[in-house]
Every structure is written in C-alpha cells, then in structure tokens.
Amino acid sequence: MATAGFSCVHCSKWFRSKIGLGVHMQSQHREEYEASIKVPKSKTRWSVEEIALMAMSEANFLREGRSLEVNSYLLSQFSNQRSHKGQRRQVKYVTG
C-alpha cells in the first residue's frame, strides 16, 4: 500500500505533511532552506519622492473624474512597488 508523502532532498527523511518537511528543512538544513526561498527578506520601502509622485498622480487622475478605477491606474503607473493600496492608507500619504 503506497501512501503520499514528502521526502527531504538532502537526507531522504520522509514526512507525512509539507509542513513537517518545512519544519525539518528549517531546523536541519537551514542554509539550503534559506537559499531556496525566493521571497526577499525585507519589504520594498517607498521613498518620500515616490509617495509624493503617487499622491500627485492620484490627484490628477481624480481631477479627471475617474475615481472608480484609481487603484488600477496607480498599479499601472507604480507596478514596481509592492502595495500602493497599503501606502495610500498611511496617514503620511493622506495628510502629505
């Protein structure tokens, strides 16, 4: 009777769940585990200039009367940043 499972590529230990394999990788093969992570360790930060530019872009867009699609517009203009919606919720963005 064959059962599905997860095995470690470094030491061939077998685990019933992906979480179990992840815990094993973090504790037993830390360097390999960290090298395999594709997510950056720190968040991308917005500079003061980028925040001001986004606020100006939003203001110009709203002046055109297109308020319903402002998030889509800002995403197209600032797609290199992680979360324009989260940034727009910040007090420093609103009070600028």
Short mmCIF file of N, CA, C and O in Angstrom, two decimals:
data_model
loop_
_atom_site.label_atom_id
_atom_site.label_comp_id
_atom_site.label_asym_id
_atom_site.label_seq_id
_atom_site.Cartn_x
_atom_site.Cartn_y
_atom_site.Cartn_z
N MET A 1 0.84 -1.18 0.00
CA MET A 1 0.00 0.00 0.00
C MET A 1 0.88 1.24 0.00
O MET A 1 1.63 1.49 0.93
N ALA A 2 0.82 2.01 -1.05
CA ALA A 2 1.63 3.22 -1.17
C ALA A 2 0.84 4.41 -0.63
O ALA A 2 -0.35 4.54 -0.86
N THR A 3 1.53 5.28 0.11
CA THR A 3 0.89 6.49 0.63
C THR A 3 1.68 7.69 0.15
O THR A 3 2.89 7.62 -0.06
N ALA A 4 0.99 8.78 0.00
CA ALA A 4 1.65 10.02 -0.44
C ALA A 4 2.39 10.63 0.73
O ALA A 4 2.00 10.50 1.89
N GLY A 5 3.47 11.29 0.42
CA GLY A 5 4.24 11.95 1.46
C GLY A 5 5.28 12.88 0.85
O GLY A 5 5.29 13.11 -0.36
N PHE A 6 6.13 13.38 1.69
CA PHE A 6 7.14 14.34 1.27
C PHE A 6 8.49 13.87 1.81
O PHE A 6 8.60 13.55 2.99
N SER A 7 9.49 13.86 0.95
CA SER A 7 10.81 13.45 1.42
C SER A 7 11.81 14.59 1.26
O SER A 7 11.72 15.39 0.33
N CYS A 8 12.74 14.63 2.16
CA CYS A 8 13.79 15.66 2.15
C CYS A 8 14.79 15.32 1.05
O CYS A 8 15.27 14.18 0.97
N VAL A 9 15.12 16.30 0.22
CA VAL A 9 16.07 16.07 -0.87
C VAL A 9 17.51 16.00 -0.36
O VAL A 9 18.39 15.55 -1.08
N HIS A 10 17.74 16.43 0.88
CA HIS A 10 19.10 16.47 1.42
C HIS A 10 19.46 15.23 2.22
O HIS A 10 20.61 14.79 2.21
N CYS A 11 18.49 14.65 2.94
CA CYS A 11 18.81 13.49 3.77
C CYS A 11 17.83 12.33 3.59
O CYS A 11 17.92 11.33 4.26
N SER A 12 16.88 12.48 2.70
CA SER A 12 15.90 11.43 2.35
C SER A 12 14.97 11.03 3.48
O SER A 12 14.32 9.99 3.40
N LYS A 13 14.85 11.84 4.53
CA LYS A 13 13.84 11.55 5.56
C LYS A 13 12.47 11.78 4.96
O LYS A 13 12.29 12.62 4.08
N TRP A 14 11.48 11.03 5.45
CA TRP A 14 10.13 11.07 4.90
C TRP A 14 9.17 11.72 5.90
O TRP A 14 9.26 11.48 7.11
N PHE A 15 8.24 12.55 5.37
CA PHE A 15 7.28 13.27 6.22
C PHE A 15 5.88 13.12 5.65
O PHE A 15 5.69 13.09 4.44
N ARG A 16 4.90 13.05 6.54
CA ARG A 16 3.51 12.90 6.12
C ARG A 16 2.94 14.20 5.56
O ARG A 16 2.02 14.17 4.76
N SER A 17 3.46 15.34 6.00
CA SER A 17 2.90 16.62 5.56
C SER A 17 4.01 17.54 5.05
O SER A 17 5.18 17.40 5.40
N LYS A 18 3.60 18.50 4.25
CA LYS A 18 4.53 19.51 3.73
C LYS A 18 5.02 20.40 4.86
O LYS A 18 6.17 20.85 4.86
N ILE A 19 4.17 20.64 5.83
CA ILE A 19 4.56 21.45 6.99
C ILE A 19 5.68 20.75 7.77
O ILE A 19 6.65 21.38 8.17
N GLY A 20 5.53 19.44 7.96
CA GLY A 20 6.56 18.67 8.65
C GLY A 20 7.90 18.75 7.93
O GLY A 20 8.95 18.93 8.54
N LEU A 21 7.85 18.65 6.60
CA LEU A 21 9.08 18.78 5.81
C LEU A 21 9.67 20.18 5.96
O LEU A 21 10.88 20.33 6.11
N GLY A 22 8.81 21.20 5.97
CA GLY A 22 9.29 22.57 6.12
C GLY A 22 9.96 22.81 7.46
O GLY A 22 11.01 23.45 7.53
N VAL A 23 9.38 22.29 8.52
CA VAL A 23 9.97 22.42 9.85
C VAL A 23 11.32 21.72 9.88
O VAL A 23 12.31 22.25 10.41
N HIS A 24 11.39 20.53 9.30
CA HIS A 24 12.65 19.78 9.23
C HIS A 24 13.71 20.58 8.46
O HIS A 24 14.86 20.69 8.90
N MET A 25 13.31 21.13 7.31
CA MET A 25 14.26 21.90 6.49
C MET A 25 14.80 23.11 7.26
O MET A 25 16.00 23.40 7.21
N GLN A 26 13.92 23.79 7.98
CA GLN A 26 14.35 24.98 8.72
C GLN A 26 15.30 24.62 9.86
O GLN A 26 16.24 25.37 10.14
N SER A 27 15.08 23.49 10.49
CA SER A 27 15.91 23.15 11.65
C SER A 27 17.16 22.35 11.27
O SER A 27 18.21 22.55 11.88
N GLN A 28 17.08 21.49 10.28
CA GLN A 28 18.21 20.61 9.97
C GLN A 28 19.05 21.07 8.78
O GLN A 28 20.23 20.73 8.68
N HIS A 29 18.46 21.80 7.87
CA HIS A 29 19.16 22.22 6.65
C HIS A 29 18.95 23.72 6.44
O HIS A 29 18.48 24.15 5.38
N ARG A 30 19.28 24.51 7.43
CA ARG A 30 18.99 25.94 7.44
C ARG A 30 19.55 26.68 6.22
O ARG A 30 18.86 27.45 5.57
N GLU A 31 20.82 26.46 5.89
CA GLU A 31 21.43 27.19 4.77
C GLU A 31 20.75 26.86 3.44
O GLU A 31 20.46 27.76 2.65
N GLU A 32 20.47 25.59 3.21
CA GLU A 32 19.80 25.19 1.98
C GLU A 32 18.38 25.74 1.92
O GLU A 32 17.90 26.17 0.88
N TYR A 33 17.71 25.74 3.08
CA TYR A 33 16.35 26.26 3.16
C TYR A 33 16.32 27.74 2.81
O TYR A 33 15.52 28.18 1.99
N GLU A 34 17.20 28.52 3.41
CA GLU A 34 17.22 29.96 3.14
C GLU A 34 17.61 30.26 1.70
O GLU A 34 17.13 31.22 1.11
N ALA A 35 18.49 29.45 1.12
CA ALA A 35 18.89 29.66 -0.27
C ALA A 35 17.73 29.37 -1.22
O ALA A 35 17.67 29.94 -2.32
N SER A 36 16.82 28.50 -0.81
CA SER A 36 15.70 28.13 -1.69
C SER A 36 14.54 29.12 -1.64
O SER A 36 13.66 29.07 -2.49
N ILE A 37 14.53 30.01 -0.67
CA ILE A 37 13.43 30.97 -0.53
C ILE A 37 13.58 32.04 -1.60
O ILE A 37 14.62 32.66 -1.76
N LYS A 38 12.49 32.28 -2.32
CA LYS A 38 12.51 33.24 -3.42
C LYS A 38 12.01 34.63 -3.00
O LYS A 38 12.15 35.58 -3.72
N VAL A 39 11.42 34.73 -1.82
CA VAL A 39 10.86 35.99 -1.34
C VAL A 39 11.96 36.84 -0.73
O VAL A 39 12.78 36.35 0.03
N PRO A 40 12.01 38.14 -1.04
CA PRO A 40 13.03 38.98 -0.43
C PRO A 40 12.87 39.03 1.09
O PRO A 40 11.76 38.95 1.61
N LYS A 41 13.97 39.16 1.80
CA LYS A 41 13.95 39.17 3.26
C LYS A 41 13.34 40.45 3.82
O LYS A 41 12.85 40.48 4.93
N SER A 42 13.40 41.55 3.08
CA SER A 42 12.84 42.81 3.59
C SER A 42 11.87 43.38 2.56
O SER A 42 11.95 43.11 1.37
N LYS A 43 10.95 44.16 3.06
CA LYS A 43 9.96 44.78 2.20
C LYS A 43 10.58 45.94 1.42
O LYS A 43 11.50 46.60 1.88
N THR A 44 10.02 46.17 0.25
CA THR A 44 10.42 47.34 -0.52
C THR A 44 9.84 48.57 0.15
O THR A 44 8.65 48.61 0.46
N ARG A 45 10.66 49.54 0.39
CA ARG A 45 10.20 50.76 1.06
C ARG A 45 9.96 51.85 0.03
O ARG A 45 10.66 51.96 -0.97
N TRP A 46 8.98 52.67 0.30
CA TRP A 46 8.67 53.80 -0.56
C TRP A 46 9.50 54.99 -0.11
O TRP A 46 9.55 55.31 1.07
N SER A 47 10.08 55.69 -1.06
CA SER A 47 10.81 56.91 -0.72
C SER A 47 9.81 58.06 -0.62
O SER A 47 8.67 57.96 -1.09
N VAL A 48 10.23 59.16 -0.01
CA VAL A 48 9.36 60.33 0.12
C VAL A 48 8.96 60.85 -1.26
O VAL A 48 7.81 61.24 -1.50
N GLU A 49 9.90 60.81 -2.20
CA GLU A 49 9.63 61.28 -3.56
C GLU A 49 8.59 60.39 -4.26
O GLU A 49 7.71 60.90 -4.96
N GLU A 50 8.68 59.08 -4.06
CA GLU A 50 7.72 58.17 -4.68
C GLU A 50 6.32 58.38 -4.11
O GLU A 50 5.33 58.34 -4.84
N ILE A 51 6.23 58.61 -2.81
CA ILE A 51 4.93 58.86 -2.18
C ILE A 51 4.32 60.14 -2.73
O ILE A 51 3.14 60.18 -3.07
N ALA A 52 5.14 61.19 -2.84
CA ALA A 52 4.64 62.46 -3.37
C ALA A 52 4.21 62.32 -4.83
O ALA A 52 3.16 62.85 -5.23
N LEU A 53 4.99 61.58 -5.62
CA LEU A 53 4.64 61.37 -7.02
C LEU A 53 3.34 60.59 -7.16
O LEU A 53 2.49 60.92 -7.99
N MET A 54 3.16 59.58 -6.33
CA MET A 54 1.93 58.81 -6.38
C MET A 54 0.74 59.67 -5.96
O MET A 54 -0.33 59.60 -6.57
N ALA A 55 0.90 60.48 -4.93
CA ALA A 55 -0.19 61.36 -4.48
C ALA A 55 -0.56 62.36 -5.58
O ALA A 55 -1.75 62.62 -5.82
N MET A 56 0.44 62.91 -6.26
CA MET A 56 0.16 63.85 -7.36
C MET A 56 -0.54 63.14 -8.51
O MET A 56 -1.49 63.69 -9.10
N SER A 57 -0.10 61.92 -8.83
CA SER A 57 -0.75 61.16 -9.90
C SER A 57 -2.20 60.87 -9.56
O SER A 57 -3.09 60.98 -10.41
N GLU A 58 -2.44 60.50 -8.31
CA GLU A 58 -3.80 60.22 -7.88
C GLU A 58 -4.66 61.48 -7.95
O GLU A 58 -5.80 61.43 -8.43
N ALA A 59 -4.12 62.59 -7.49
CA ALA A 59 -4.88 63.85 -7.51
C ALA A 59 -5.24 64.24 -8.95
O ALA A 59 -6.38 64.62 -9.22
N ASN A 60 -4.30 64.12 -9.87
CA ASN A 60 -4.57 64.44 -11.27
C ASN A 60 -5.61 63.50 -11.86
O ASN A 60 -6.49 63.92 -12.61
N PHE A 61 -5.53 62.25 -11.52
CA PHE A 61 -6.48 61.25 -12.01
C PHE A 61 -7.88 61.55 -11.49
O PHE A 61 -8.86 61.46 -12.23
N LEU A 62 -7.98 61.91 -10.21
CA LEU A 62 -9.28 62.21 -9.62
C LEU A 62 -9.87 63.49 -10.19
O LEU A 62 -11.10 63.62 -10.32
N ARG A 63 -9.02 64.45 -10.54
CA ARG A 63 -9.50 65.69 -11.17
C ARG A 63 -10.19 65.41 -12.49
O ARG A 63 -11.06 66.17 -12.92
N GLU A 64 -9.79 64.33 -13.16
CA GLU A 64 -10.42 63.94 -14.42
C GLU A 64 -11.77 63.26 -14.19
O GLU A 64 -12.45 62.90 -15.14
N GLY A 65 -12.14 63.02 -12.91
CA GLY A 65 -13.43 62.44 -12.58
C GLY A 65 -13.48 60.92 -12.71
O GLY A 65 -14.55 60.35 -12.85
N ARG A 66 -12.33 60.26 -12.64
CA ARG A 66 -12.29 58.80 -12.81
C ARG A 66 -11.95 58.12 -11.49
O ARG A 66 -11.06 57.30 -11.41
N SER A 67 -12.72 58.38 -10.45
CA SER A 67 -12.39 57.90 -9.11
C SER A 67 -12.59 56.40 -8.92
O SER A 67 -11.98 55.80 -8.05
N LEU A 68 -13.42 55.76 -9.72
CA LEU A 68 -13.72 54.35 -9.50
C LEU A 68 -12.55 53.42 -9.85
O LEU A 68 -12.45 52.33 -9.31
N GLU A 69 -11.68 53.84 -10.71
CA GLU A 69 -10.60 52.97 -11.14
C GLU A 69 -9.22 53.47 -10.71
O GLU A 69 -8.22 53.16 -11.34
N VAL A 70 -9.16 54.18 -9.60
CA VAL A 70 -7.91 54.79 -9.17
C VAL A 70 -6.85 53.74 -8.80
O VAL A 70 -5.68 53.91 -9.14
N ASN A 71 -7.23 52.64 -8.16
CA ASN A 71 -6.25 51.62 -7.79
C ASN A 71 -5.64 50.96 -9.02
O ASN A 71 -4.44 50.72 -9.06
N SER A 72 -6.44 50.67 -10.02
CA SER A 72 -5.92 50.08 -11.25
C SER A 72 -4.97 51.04 -11.95
O SER A 72 -3.92 50.64 -12.47
N TYR A 73 -5.33 52.31 -11.97
CA TYR A 73 -4.47 53.31 -12.59
C TYR A 73 -3.12 53.41 -11.86
O TYR A 73 -2.06 53.39 -12.48
N LEU A 74 -3.17 53.50 -10.54
CA LEU A 74 -1.93 53.61 -9.77
C LEU A 74 -1.07 52.36 -9.91
O LEU A 74 0.16 52.45 -9.98
N LEU A 75 -1.69 51.20 -9.99
CA LEU A 75 -0.93 49.97 -10.19
C LEU A 75 -0.20 50.00 -11.53
O LEU A 75 0.95 49.59 -11.63
N SER A 76 -0.86 50.52 -12.56
CA SER A 76 -0.20 50.59 -13.87
C SER A 76 0.94 51.60 -13.87
O SER A 76 1.93 51.43 -14.59
N GLN A 77 0.83 52.64 -13.06
CA GLN A 77 1.88 53.66 -13.01
C GLN A 77 3.02 53.30 -12.06
O GLN A 77 4.15 53.71 -12.27
N PHE A 78 2.72 52.54 -11.01
CA PHE A 78 3.71 52.22 -9.97
C PHE A 78 3.78 50.71 -9.77
O PHE A 78 3.77 50.22 -8.65
N SER A 79 3.89 49.95 -10.84
CA SER A 79 3.86 48.50 -10.75
C SER A 79 5.12 47.91 -10.12
O SER A 79 5.13 46.76 -9.72
N ASN A 80 6.18 48.69 -10.01
CA ASN A 80 7.41 48.17 -9.41
C ASN A 80 7.36 48.16 -7.88
O ASN A 80 8.21 47.57 -7.24
N GLN A 81 6.36 48.77 -7.29
CA GLN A 81 6.24 48.80 -5.84
C GLN A 81 5.30 47.70 -5.37
O GLN A 81 4.46 47.21 -6.12
N ARG A 82 5.42 47.30 -4.13
CA ARG A 82 4.70 46.14 -3.62
C ARG A 82 3.22 46.43 -3.35
O ARG A 82 2.38 45.68 -3.74
N SER A 83 2.89 47.49 -2.65
CA SER A 83 1.49 47.70 -2.30
C SER A 83 1.15 49.18 -2.32
O SER A 83 1.39 49.89 -1.36
N HIS A 84 0.59 49.63 -3.41
CA HIS A 84 0.17 51.02 -3.47
C HIS A 84 -1.07 51.24 -2.62
O HIS A 84 -1.25 52.29 -2.04
N LYS A 85 -1.94 50.22 -2.50
CA LYS A 85 -3.14 50.38 -1.67
C LYS A 85 -2.76 50.59 -0.21
O LYS A 85 -3.31 51.46 0.46
N GLY A 86 -1.84 49.79 0.28
CA GLY A 86 -1.40 49.92 1.66
C GLY A 86 -0.75 51.27 1.91
O GLY A 86 -0.95 51.89 2.97
N GLN A 87 0.00 51.75 0.95
CA GLN A 87 0.66 53.04 1.10
C GLN A 87 -0.37 54.17 1.14
O GLN A 87 -0.23 55.11 1.89
N ARG A 88 -1.43 54.05 0.36
CA ARG A 88 -2.46 55.09 0.33
C ARG A 88 -3.22 55.17 1.64
O ARG A 88 -3.84 56.18 1.94
N ARG A 89 -3.21 54.11 2.45
CA ARG A 89 -3.90 54.12 3.75
C ARG A 89 -3.10 54.82 4.84
O ARG A 89 -3.63 55.12 5.90
N GLN A 90 -1.82 55.04 4.61
CA GLN A 90 -0.96 55.63 5.63
C GLN A 90 -1.33 57.10 5.86
O GLN A 90 -1.67 57.82 4.93
N VAL A 91 -1.21 57.53 7.09
CA VAL A 91 -1.55 58.91 7.47
C VAL A 91 -0.65 59.89 6.73
O VAL A 91 -1.10 60.92 6.24
N LYS A 92 0.64 59.57 6.60
CA LYS A 92 1.56 60.50 5.93
C LYS A 92 1.20 60.68 4.46
O LYS A 92 1.48 61.71 3.89
N TYR A 93 0.56 59.70 3.84
CA TYR A 93 0.13 59.83 2.45
C TYR A 93 -1.08 60.74 2.36
O TYR A 93 -1.17 61.61 1.52
N VAL A 94 -2.04 60.54 3.24
CA VAL A 94 -3.29 61.28 3.21
C VAL A 94 -3.07 62.75 3.59
O VAL A 94 -3.60 63.64 2.95
N THR A 95 -2.25 62.99 4.61
CA THR A 95 -2.06 64.37 5.07
C THR A 95 -0.93 65.07 4.35
O THR A 95 -0.87 66.29 4.37
N GLY A 96 -0.05 64.28 3.71
CA GLY A 96 1.04 64.69 2.87
C GLY A 96 1.69 65.93 3.18
O GLY A 96 2.35 66.69 2.72
#
